[in-house]
Each structure stands twice: as C-alpha cells, then as structure tokens.
PDB file of C-alpha atoms in Angstrom:
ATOM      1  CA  UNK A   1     103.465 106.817 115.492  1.00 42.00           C
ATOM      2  CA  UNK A   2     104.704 104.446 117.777  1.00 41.00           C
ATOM      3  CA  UNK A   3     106.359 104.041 121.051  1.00 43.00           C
ATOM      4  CA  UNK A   4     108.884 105.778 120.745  1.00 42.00           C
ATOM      5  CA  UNK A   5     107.169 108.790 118.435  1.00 41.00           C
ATOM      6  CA  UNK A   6     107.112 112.216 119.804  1.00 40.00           C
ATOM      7  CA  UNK A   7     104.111 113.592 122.020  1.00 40.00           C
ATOM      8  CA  UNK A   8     101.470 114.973 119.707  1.00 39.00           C
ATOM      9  CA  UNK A   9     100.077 118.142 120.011  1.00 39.00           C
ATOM     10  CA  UNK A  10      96.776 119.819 119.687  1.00 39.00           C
ATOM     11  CA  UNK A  11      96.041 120.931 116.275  1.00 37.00           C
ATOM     12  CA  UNK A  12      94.339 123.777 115.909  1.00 39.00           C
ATOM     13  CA  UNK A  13      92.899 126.269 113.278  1.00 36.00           C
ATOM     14  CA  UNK A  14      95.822 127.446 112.134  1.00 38.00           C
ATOM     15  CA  UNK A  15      97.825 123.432 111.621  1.00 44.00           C
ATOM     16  CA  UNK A  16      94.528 122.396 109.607  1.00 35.00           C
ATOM     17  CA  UNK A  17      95.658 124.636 107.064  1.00 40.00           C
ATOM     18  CA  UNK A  18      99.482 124.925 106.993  1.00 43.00           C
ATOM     19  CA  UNK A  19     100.556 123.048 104.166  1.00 43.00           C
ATOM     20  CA  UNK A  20     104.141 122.810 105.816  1.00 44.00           C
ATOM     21  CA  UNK A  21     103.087 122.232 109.383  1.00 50.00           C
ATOM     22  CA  UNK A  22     105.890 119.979 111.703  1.00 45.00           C
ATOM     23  CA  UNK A  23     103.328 118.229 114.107  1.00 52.00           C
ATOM     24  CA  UNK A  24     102.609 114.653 113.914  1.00 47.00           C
ATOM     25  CA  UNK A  25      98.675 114.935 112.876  1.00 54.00           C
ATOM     26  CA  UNK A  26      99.696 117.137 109.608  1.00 51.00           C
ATOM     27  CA  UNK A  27     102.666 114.929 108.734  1.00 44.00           C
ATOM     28  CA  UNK A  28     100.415 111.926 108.642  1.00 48.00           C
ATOM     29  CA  UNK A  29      97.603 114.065 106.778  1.00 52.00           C
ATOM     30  CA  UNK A  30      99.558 114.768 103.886  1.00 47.00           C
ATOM     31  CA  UNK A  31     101.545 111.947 103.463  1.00 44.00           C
ATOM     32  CA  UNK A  32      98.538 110.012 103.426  1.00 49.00           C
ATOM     33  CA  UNK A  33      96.355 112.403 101.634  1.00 49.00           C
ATOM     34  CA  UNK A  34      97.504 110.565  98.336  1.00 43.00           C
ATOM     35  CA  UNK A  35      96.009 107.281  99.115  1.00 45.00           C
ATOM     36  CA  UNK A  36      92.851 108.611 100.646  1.00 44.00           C
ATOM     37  CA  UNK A  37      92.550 110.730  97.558  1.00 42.00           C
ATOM     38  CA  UNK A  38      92.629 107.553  95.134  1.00 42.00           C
ATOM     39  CA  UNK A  39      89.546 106.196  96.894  1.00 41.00           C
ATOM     40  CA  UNK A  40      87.456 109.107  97.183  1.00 42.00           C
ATOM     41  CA  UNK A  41      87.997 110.788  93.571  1.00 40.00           C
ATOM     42  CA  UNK A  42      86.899 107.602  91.242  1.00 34.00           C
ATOM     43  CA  UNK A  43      84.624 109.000  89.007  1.00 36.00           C
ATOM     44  CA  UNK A  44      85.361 111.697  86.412  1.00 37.00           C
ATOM     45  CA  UNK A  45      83.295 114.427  84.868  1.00 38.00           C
ATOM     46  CA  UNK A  46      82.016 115.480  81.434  1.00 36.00           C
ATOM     47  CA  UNK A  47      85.206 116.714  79.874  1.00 39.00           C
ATOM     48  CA  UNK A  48      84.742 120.549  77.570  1.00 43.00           C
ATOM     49  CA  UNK A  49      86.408 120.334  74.413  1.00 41.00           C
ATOM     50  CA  UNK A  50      90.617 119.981  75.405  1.00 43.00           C
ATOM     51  CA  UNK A  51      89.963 120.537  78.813  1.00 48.00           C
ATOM     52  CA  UNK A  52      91.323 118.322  81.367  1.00 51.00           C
ATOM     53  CA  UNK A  53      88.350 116.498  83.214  1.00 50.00           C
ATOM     54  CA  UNK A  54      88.595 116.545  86.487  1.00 52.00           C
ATOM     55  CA  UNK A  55      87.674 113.961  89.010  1.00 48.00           C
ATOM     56  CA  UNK A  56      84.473 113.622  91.709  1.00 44.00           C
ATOM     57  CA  UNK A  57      83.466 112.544  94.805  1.00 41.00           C
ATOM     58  CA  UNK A  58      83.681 108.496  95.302  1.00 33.00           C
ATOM     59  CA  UNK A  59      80.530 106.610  94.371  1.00 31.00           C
ATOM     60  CA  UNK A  60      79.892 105.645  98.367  1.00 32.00           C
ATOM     61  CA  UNK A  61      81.175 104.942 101.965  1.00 30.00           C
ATOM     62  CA  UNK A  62      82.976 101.596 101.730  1.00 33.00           C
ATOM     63  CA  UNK A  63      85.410 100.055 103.707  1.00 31.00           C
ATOM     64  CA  UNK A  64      88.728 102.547 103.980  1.00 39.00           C
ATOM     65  CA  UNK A  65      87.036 104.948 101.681  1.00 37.00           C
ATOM     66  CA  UNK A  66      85.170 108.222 103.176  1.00 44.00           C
ATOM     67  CA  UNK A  67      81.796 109.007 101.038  1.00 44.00           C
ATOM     68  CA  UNK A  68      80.618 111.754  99.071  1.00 44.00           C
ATOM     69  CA  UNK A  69      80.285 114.195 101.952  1.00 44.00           C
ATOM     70  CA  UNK A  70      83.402 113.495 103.407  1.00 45.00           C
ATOM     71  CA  UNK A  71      85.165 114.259 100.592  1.00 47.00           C
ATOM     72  CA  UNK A  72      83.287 117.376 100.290  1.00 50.00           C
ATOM     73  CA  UNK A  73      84.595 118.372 104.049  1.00 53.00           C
ATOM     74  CA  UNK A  74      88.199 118.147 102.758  1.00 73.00           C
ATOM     75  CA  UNK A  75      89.469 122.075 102.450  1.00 89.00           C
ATOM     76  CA  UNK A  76      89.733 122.847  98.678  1.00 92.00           C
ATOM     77  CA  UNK A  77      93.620 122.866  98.821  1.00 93.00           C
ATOM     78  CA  UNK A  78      94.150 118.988 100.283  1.00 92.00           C
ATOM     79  CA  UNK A  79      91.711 117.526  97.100  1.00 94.00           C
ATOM     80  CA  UNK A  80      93.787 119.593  94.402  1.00 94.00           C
ATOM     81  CA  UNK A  81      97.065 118.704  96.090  1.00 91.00           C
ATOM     82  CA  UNK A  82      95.729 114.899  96.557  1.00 89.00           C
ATOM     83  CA  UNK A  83      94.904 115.259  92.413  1.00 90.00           C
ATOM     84  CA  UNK A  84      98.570 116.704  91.113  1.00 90.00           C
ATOM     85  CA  UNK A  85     100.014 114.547  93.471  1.00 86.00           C
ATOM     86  CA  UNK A  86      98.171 111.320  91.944  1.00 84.00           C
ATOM     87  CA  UNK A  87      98.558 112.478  88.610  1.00 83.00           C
ATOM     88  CA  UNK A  88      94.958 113.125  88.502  1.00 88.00           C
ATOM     89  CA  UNK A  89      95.615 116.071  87.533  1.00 90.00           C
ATOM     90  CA  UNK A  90      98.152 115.574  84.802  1.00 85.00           C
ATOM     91  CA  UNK A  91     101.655 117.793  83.986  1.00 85.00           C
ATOM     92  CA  UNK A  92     100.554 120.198  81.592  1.00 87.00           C
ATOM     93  CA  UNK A  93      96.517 120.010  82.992  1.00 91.00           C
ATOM     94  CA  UNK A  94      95.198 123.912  82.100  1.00 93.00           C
ATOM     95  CA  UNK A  95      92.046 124.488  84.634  1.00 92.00           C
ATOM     96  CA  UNK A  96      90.312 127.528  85.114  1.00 93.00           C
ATOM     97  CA  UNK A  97      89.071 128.581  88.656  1.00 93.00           C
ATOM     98  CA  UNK A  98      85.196 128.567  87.823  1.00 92.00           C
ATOM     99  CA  UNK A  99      85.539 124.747  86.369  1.00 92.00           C
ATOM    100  CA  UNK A 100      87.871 123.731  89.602  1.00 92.00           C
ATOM    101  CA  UNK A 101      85.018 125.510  91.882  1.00 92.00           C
ATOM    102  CA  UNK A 102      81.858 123.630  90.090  1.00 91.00           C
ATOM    103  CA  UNK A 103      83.649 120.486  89.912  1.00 88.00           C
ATOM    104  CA  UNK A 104      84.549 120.838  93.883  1.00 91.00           C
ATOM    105  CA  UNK A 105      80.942 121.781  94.473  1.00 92.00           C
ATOM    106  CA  UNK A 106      82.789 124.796  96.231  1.00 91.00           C
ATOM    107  CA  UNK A 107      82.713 128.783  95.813  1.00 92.00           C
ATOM    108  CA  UNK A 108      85.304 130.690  94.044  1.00 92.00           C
ATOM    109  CA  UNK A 109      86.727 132.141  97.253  1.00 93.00           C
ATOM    110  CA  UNK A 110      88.569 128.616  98.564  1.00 94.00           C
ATOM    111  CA  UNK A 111      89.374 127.793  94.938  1.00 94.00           C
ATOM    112  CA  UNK A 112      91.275 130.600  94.156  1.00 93.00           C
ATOM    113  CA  UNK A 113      93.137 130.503  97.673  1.00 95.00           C
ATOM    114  CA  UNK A 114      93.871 126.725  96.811  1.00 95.00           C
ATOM    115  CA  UNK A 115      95.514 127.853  93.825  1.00 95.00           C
ATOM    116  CA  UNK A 116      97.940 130.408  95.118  1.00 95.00           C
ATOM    117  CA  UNK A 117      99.220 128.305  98.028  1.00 94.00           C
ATOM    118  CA  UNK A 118      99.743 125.377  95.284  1.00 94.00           C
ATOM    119  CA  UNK A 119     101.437 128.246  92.968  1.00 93.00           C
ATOM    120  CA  UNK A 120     103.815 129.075  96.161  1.00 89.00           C
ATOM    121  CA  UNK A 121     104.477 125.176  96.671  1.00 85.00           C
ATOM    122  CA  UNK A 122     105.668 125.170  93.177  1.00 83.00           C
ATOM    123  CA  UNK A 123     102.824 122.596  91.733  1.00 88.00           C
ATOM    124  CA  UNK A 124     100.464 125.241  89.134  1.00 93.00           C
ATOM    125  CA  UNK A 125     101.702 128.677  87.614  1.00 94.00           C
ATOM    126  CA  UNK A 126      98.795 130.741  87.963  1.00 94.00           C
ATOM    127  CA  UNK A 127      97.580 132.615  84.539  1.00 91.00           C
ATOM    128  CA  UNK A 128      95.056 135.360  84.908  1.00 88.00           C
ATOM    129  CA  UNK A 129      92.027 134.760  82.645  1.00 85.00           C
ATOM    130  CA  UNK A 130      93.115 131.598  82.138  1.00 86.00           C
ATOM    131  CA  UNK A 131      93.086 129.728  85.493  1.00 92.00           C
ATOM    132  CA  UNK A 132      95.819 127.437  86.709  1.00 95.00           C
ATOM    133  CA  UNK A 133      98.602 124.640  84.715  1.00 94.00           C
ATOM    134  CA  UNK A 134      99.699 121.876  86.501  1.00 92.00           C
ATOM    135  CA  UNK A 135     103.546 122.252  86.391  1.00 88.00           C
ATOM    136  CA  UNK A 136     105.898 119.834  85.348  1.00 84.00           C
ATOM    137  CA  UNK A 137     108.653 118.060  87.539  1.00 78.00           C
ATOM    138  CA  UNK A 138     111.959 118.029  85.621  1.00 82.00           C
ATOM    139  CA  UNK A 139     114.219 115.161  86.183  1.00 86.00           C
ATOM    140  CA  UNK A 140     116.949 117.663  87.663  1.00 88.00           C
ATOM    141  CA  UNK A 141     114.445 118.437  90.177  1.00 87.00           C
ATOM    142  CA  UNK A 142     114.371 114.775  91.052  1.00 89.00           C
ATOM    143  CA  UNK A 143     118.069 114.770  91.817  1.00 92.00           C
ATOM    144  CA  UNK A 144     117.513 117.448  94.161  1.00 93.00           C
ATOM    145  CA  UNK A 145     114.902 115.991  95.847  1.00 91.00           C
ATOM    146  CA  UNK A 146     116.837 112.960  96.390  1.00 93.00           C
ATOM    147  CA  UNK A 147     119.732 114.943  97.655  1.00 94.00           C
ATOM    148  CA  UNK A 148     117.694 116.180  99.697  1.00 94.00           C
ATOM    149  CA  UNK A 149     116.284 112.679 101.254  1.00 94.00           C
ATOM    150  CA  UNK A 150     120.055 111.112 100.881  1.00 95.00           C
ATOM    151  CA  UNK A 151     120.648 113.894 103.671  1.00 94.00           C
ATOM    152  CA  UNK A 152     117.646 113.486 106.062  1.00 95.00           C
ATOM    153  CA  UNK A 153     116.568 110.305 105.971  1.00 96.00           C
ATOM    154  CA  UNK A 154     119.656 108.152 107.021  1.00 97.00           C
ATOM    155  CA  UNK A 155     119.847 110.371 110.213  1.00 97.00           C
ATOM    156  CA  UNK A 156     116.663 109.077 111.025  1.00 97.00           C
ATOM    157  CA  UNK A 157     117.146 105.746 110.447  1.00 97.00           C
ATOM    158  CA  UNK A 158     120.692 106.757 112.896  1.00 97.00           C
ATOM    159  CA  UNK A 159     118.659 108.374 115.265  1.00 97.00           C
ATOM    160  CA  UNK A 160     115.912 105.037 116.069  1.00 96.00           C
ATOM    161  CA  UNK A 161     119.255 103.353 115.859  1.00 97.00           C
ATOM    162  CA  UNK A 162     120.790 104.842 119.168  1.00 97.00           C
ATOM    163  CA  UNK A 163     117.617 105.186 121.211  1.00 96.00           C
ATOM    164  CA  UNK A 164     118.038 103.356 124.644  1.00 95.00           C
ATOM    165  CA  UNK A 165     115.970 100.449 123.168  1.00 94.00           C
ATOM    166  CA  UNK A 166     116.347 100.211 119.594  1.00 93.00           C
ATOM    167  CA  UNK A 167     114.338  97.224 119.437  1.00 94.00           C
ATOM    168  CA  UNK A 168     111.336  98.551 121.045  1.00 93.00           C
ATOM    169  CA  UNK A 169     108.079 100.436 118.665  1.00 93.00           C
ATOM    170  CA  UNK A 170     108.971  99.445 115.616  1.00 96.00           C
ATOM    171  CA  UNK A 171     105.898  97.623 114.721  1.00 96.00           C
ATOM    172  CA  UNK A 172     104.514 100.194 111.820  1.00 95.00           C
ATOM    173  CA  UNK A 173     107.889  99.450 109.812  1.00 97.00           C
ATOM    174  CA  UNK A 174     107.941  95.746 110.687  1.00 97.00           C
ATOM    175  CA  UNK A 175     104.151  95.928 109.082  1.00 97.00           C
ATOM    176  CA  UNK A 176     105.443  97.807 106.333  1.00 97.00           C
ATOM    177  CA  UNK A 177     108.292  95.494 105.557  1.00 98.00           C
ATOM    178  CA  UNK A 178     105.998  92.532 105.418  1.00 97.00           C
ATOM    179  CA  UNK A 179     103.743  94.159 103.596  1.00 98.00           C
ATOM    180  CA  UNK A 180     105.855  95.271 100.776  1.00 98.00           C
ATOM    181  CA  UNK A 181     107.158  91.351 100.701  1.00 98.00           C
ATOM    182  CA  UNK A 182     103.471  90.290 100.352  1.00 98.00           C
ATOM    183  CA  UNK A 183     102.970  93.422  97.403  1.00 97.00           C
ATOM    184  CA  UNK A 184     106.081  92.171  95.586  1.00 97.00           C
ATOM    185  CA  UNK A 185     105.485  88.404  95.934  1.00 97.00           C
ATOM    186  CA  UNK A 186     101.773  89.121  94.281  1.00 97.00           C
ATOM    187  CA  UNK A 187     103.603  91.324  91.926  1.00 96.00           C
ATOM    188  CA  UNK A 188     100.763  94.292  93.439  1.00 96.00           C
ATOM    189  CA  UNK A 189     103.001  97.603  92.565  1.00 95.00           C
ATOM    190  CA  UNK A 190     100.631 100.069  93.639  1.00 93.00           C
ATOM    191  CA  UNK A 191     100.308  97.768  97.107  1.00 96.00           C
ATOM    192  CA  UNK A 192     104.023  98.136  97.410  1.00 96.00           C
ATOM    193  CA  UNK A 193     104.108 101.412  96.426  1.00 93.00           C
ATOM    194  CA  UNK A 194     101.914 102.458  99.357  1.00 94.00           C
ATOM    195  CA  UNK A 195     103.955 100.269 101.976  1.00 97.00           C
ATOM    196  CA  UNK A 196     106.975 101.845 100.934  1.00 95.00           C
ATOM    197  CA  UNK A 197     105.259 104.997 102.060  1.00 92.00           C
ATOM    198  CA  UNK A 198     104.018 103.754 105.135  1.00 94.00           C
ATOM    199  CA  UNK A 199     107.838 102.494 105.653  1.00 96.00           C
ATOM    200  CA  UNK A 200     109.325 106.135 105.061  1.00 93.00           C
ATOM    201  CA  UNK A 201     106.772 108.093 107.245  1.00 89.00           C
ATOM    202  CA  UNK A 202     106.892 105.980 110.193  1.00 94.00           C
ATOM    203  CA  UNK A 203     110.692 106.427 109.725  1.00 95.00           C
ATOM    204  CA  UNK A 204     110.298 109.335 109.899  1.00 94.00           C
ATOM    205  CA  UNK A 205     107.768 109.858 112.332  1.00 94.00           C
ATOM    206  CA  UNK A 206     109.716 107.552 115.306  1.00 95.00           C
ATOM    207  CA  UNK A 207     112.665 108.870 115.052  1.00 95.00           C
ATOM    208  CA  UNK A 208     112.128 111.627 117.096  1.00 93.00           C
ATOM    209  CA  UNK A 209     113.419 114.737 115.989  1.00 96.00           C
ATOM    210  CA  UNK A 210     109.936 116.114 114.080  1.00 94.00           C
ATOM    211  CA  UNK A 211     111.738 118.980 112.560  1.00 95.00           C
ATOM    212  CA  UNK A 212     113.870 116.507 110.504  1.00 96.00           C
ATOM    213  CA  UNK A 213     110.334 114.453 109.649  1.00 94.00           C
ATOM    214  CA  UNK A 214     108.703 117.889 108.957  1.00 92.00           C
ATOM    215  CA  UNK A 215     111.336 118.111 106.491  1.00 92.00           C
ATOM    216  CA  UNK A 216     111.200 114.496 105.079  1.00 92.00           C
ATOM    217  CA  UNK A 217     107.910 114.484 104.457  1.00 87.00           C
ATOM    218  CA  UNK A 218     107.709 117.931 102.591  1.00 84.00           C
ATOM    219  CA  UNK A 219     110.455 116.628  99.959  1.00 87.00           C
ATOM    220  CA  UNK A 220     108.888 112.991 100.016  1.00 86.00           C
ATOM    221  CA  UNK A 221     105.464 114.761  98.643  1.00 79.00           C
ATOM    222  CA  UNK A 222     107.481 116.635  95.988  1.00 79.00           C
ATOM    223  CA  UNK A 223     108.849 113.052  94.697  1.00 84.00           C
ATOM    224  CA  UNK A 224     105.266 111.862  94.593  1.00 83.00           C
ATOM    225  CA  UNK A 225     104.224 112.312  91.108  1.00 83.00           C
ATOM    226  CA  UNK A 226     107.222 111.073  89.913  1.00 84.00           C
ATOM    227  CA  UNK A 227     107.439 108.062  91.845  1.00 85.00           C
ATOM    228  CA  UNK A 228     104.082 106.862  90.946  1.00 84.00           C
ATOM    229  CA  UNK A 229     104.863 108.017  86.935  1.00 80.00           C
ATOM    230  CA  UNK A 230     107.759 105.566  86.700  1.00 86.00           C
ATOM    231  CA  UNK A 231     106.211 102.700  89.235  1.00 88.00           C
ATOM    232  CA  UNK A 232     105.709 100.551  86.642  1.00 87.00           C
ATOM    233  CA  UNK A 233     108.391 101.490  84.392  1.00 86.00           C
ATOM    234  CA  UNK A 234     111.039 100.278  86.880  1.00 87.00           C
ATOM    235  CA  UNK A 235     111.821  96.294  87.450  1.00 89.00           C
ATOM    236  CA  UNK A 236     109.712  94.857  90.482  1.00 93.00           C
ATOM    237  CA  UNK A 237     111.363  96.395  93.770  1.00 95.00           C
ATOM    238  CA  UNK A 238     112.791  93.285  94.872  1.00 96.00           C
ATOM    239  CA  UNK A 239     116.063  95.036  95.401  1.00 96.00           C
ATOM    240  CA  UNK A 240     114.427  97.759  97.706  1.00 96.00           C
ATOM    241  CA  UNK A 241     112.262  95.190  99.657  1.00 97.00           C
ATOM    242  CA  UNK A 242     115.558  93.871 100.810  1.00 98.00           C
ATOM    243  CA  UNK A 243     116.883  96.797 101.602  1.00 98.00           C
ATOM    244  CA  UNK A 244     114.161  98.332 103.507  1.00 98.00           C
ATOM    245  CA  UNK A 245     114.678  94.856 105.310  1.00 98.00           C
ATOM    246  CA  UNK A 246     117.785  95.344 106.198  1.00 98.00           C
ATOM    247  CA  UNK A 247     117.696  99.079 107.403  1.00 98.00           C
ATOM    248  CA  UNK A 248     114.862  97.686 110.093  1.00 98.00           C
ATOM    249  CA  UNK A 249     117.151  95.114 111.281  1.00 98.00           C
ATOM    250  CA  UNK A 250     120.414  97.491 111.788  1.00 98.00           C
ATOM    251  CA  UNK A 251     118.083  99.608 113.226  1.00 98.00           C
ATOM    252  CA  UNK A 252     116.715  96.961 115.961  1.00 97.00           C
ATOM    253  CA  UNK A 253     119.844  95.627 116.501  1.00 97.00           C
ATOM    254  CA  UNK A 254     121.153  98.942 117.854  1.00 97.00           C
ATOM    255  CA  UNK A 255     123.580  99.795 115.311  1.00 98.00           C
ATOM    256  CA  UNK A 256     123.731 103.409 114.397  1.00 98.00           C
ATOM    257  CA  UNK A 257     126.452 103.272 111.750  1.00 98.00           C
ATOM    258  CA  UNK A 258     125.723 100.556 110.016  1.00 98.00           C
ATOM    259  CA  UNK A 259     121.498 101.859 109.980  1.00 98.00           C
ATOM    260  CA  UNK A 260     122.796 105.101 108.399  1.00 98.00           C
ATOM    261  CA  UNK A 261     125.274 103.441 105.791  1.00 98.00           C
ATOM    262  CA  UNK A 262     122.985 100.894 104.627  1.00 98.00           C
ATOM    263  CA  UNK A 263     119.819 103.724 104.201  1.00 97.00           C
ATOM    264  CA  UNK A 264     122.065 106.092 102.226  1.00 97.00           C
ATOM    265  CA  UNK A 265     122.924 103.320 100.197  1.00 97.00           C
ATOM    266  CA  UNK A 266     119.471 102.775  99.268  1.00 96.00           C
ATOM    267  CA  UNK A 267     118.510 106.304  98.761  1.00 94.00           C
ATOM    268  CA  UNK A 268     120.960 107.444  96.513  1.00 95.00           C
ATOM    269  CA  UNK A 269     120.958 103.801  94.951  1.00 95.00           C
ATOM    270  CA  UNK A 270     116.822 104.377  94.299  1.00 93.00           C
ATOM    271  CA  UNK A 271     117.102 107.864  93.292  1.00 92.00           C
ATOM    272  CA  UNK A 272     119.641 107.195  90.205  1.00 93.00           C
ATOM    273  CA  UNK A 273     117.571 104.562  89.297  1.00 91.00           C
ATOM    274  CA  UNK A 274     114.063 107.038  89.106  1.00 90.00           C
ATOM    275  CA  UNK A 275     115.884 110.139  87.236  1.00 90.00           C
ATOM    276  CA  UNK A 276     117.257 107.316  85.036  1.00 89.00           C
ATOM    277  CA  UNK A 277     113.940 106.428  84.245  1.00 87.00           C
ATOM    278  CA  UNK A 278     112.929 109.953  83.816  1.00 84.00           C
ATOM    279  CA  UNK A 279     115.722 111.262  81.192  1.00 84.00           C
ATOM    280  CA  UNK A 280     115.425 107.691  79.632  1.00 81.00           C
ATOM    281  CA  UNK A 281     111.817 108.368  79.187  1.00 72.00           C
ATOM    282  CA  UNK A 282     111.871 111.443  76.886  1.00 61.00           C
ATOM    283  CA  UNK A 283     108.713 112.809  78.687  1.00 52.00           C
ATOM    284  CA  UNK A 284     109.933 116.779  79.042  1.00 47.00           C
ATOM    285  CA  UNK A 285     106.292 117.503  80.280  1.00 47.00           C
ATOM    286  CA  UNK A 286     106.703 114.885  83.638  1.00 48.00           C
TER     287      UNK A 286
END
C-alpha cells in the first residue's frame, strides 16, 4: 500500500472467498468492506412483525458508492459480514435463511453457506428452523482483542521504523493523520472513525511482514462493532489524534524503540478506555 508494501499477488478463486486470506487485495477488501457497505445498503425493507429488517441495495451509482448491481455482485458472505459489522444487523438480530435470501435477491444455496462461515467466525449461532442470531460481543472479548492488537501492532509500527529509509512511503498514514485532524477539528466522528482505519491498515499493510497484517486485520474486524457502538459515547479523540501523530513521526524519524513504546501506549491506553465504555454501559446484548 505504499512504497515500501509487500509485492501483491494474484488473487485467484480460491482468495475471493477466504475470509482469512494474508494477501494484500483481501486485507484491503475486508477492512474496507465496512465503509463500502454503509454506502451501498441505505435503504431498508418492510419489516414482518419482530423481525429485524434488513437493509437493500443503495438508491444509485454516486460518487464513492457502487449501484444496485454492484452490490448485487458482492458474494453473499461480504454483504452479511459488511451488515454485523456496521451494526446493521444488530446483537441479538434473529433472521431466517429464506428472508436473508429474498432480501439479497440471492438463492438459498449462497445464503446458507454465508451463514456457516459467519457461524465459524464467531458472528451468528446458527438455529435450525429458525435461521441465524447475530451474536453478541462481550466486553471480555474486547480485552482480548486488544491484547491481541497491544501484541501485533507495535511490531509493525517497529518494523517501518527500522527499514533502510524510514522516512520514505508513508504517504497513506500522513493522509490519514491529517485527515483525522480535519474529522476532529469539524467534530465529524464517523470521518475520524474511518481515518483511524485507514491509519491502522496501512500500518499494517507497509510494514512488511503480511502474516503479522493478516493477523491485524482479522482481530481489527472483530473490534468493529464495538468500536463504532461506543464512537460516540467516548470524548472526541483528540487524545488519539495526537498519538497517531506521534507514532508517524517516531516512525519517520527512524526510531524503532521509541515507534513501538509510544504505539503500545496508545493501544492498551484506547482499549481500557472502549471496555470501560462497554461494562459502564450495561448493554449485556453488545
């Protein structure tokens, strides 16, 4: 994602539909399928008595935001991911398999395939006869998650550190920096929210060891839902738009040590703060 990224490679049959694929295309598909997902399901259908109603195609082609048909091309599994992930598609959301396939405009075949690999992801617990319920994230699966990121991500940030020219590709996190300083000075959370992204996954993505972002970006889509539950619960991220600020500029100035020390800082610093947030809440069913 930049130039000092690792060398793509071809994606084939088998990397379009491998939820936990390492390559550089699939990272950047599902991190992203979130935000693609929030332009293209707008509208929602006719709800059936305590049903959940479930979200359609986007109303047209506009700028950033495929149309009707595109959305249609996306496999079955990526638009029901994009919808838990969102919050769509709510903790707690009870949908059966015939509903999900007329509401995708979609057989029952790819539906019900969609549903096991999100039952094996841990996002639905499959019922028979009585479809699929969108599972709940508990807040001490949040302090796994962020365990998990304390661990991974500040070796990233170590590893652009100590390349021979520390300085050099970082333009995607410079543009993420500045853009989550613009979010924040308009007081746009969702705008900052999706910078902060952008931030993490070309982290990730430059640092050059795509096993390790393979890794990040699995967890980082497990901490979705939660992130965007407590966005606006939290004060405005002017504490993390610093920080982010100041990982980029250990990073360019070719210091290693003080890159990792100041991202760990942040990560376990932001992750207390969202499970805070999350027992404070009271909401069992997030």
């Amino acid at each position: 994602m930049g130039d000092a990224g690792p060398a793509r490679r071809s994606v084939g049959r088998s990397c379009l539909t491998a939820a936990s694929c390492h390559c550089q295309q699939c990272i950047r598909k599902r991190i992203r399928s979130s935000a693609a997902h929030r332009a293209a399901c707008t509208q929602e259908g006719p709800s059936d008595g305590n049903r959940t109603r479930i979200p359609t195609g986007a109303t047209g082609p506009g700028r950033g935001r495929p149309g009707p048909a595109a959305h249609r091309r996306r496999p079955a599994h990526a638009r029901l991911k994009a919808m838990i992930l969102d919050n769509l598609l709510p903790p707690g959301a009870q949908l059966l398999e015939g509903e999900l396939a007329l509401r995708l405009g979609l057989s029952r075949t790819p539906v019900r395939e969609a549903m096991v690999r999100l039952e094996q992801e841990g996002l639905v617990a499959i019922t028979p006869r009585h479809g699929m319920r969108v599972l709940p994230i508990a807040a001490a699966d949040m302090r796994e998650i962020y365990e998990v990121l304390t661990s991974l991500e500040p070796m990233a940030a170590e590893l652009l550190a100590r390349r021979p020219e520390p300085a050099a590709g970082l333009g995607r996190l410079e543009q993420a920096c500045g853009a989550m300083e613009q979010a924040l000075a308009a007081q746009d959370r969702p705008a900052w929210a999706e910078a902060d992204e952008a931030f993490h996954l070309g982290l990730a993505e430059l640092c050059g060891n795509r096993r390790l972002a393979g890794m990040v970006m699995q967890v980082w889509e497990q901490s979705h839902r939660a992130r965007l539950f407590t966005l606006h619960q939290r004060p405005l991220p002017a504490r993390s738009t610093a920080e982010h600020r100041r990982v980029l500029e250990a990073i360019a100035d070719g210091d290693p040590e003080r890159a990792h020390a100041l991202y760990r800082r942040h990560r376990r610093r932001s992750g207390a703060e969202l499970i805070s947030l999350i027992e404070r809440s009271g909401v069992a069913w997030l």
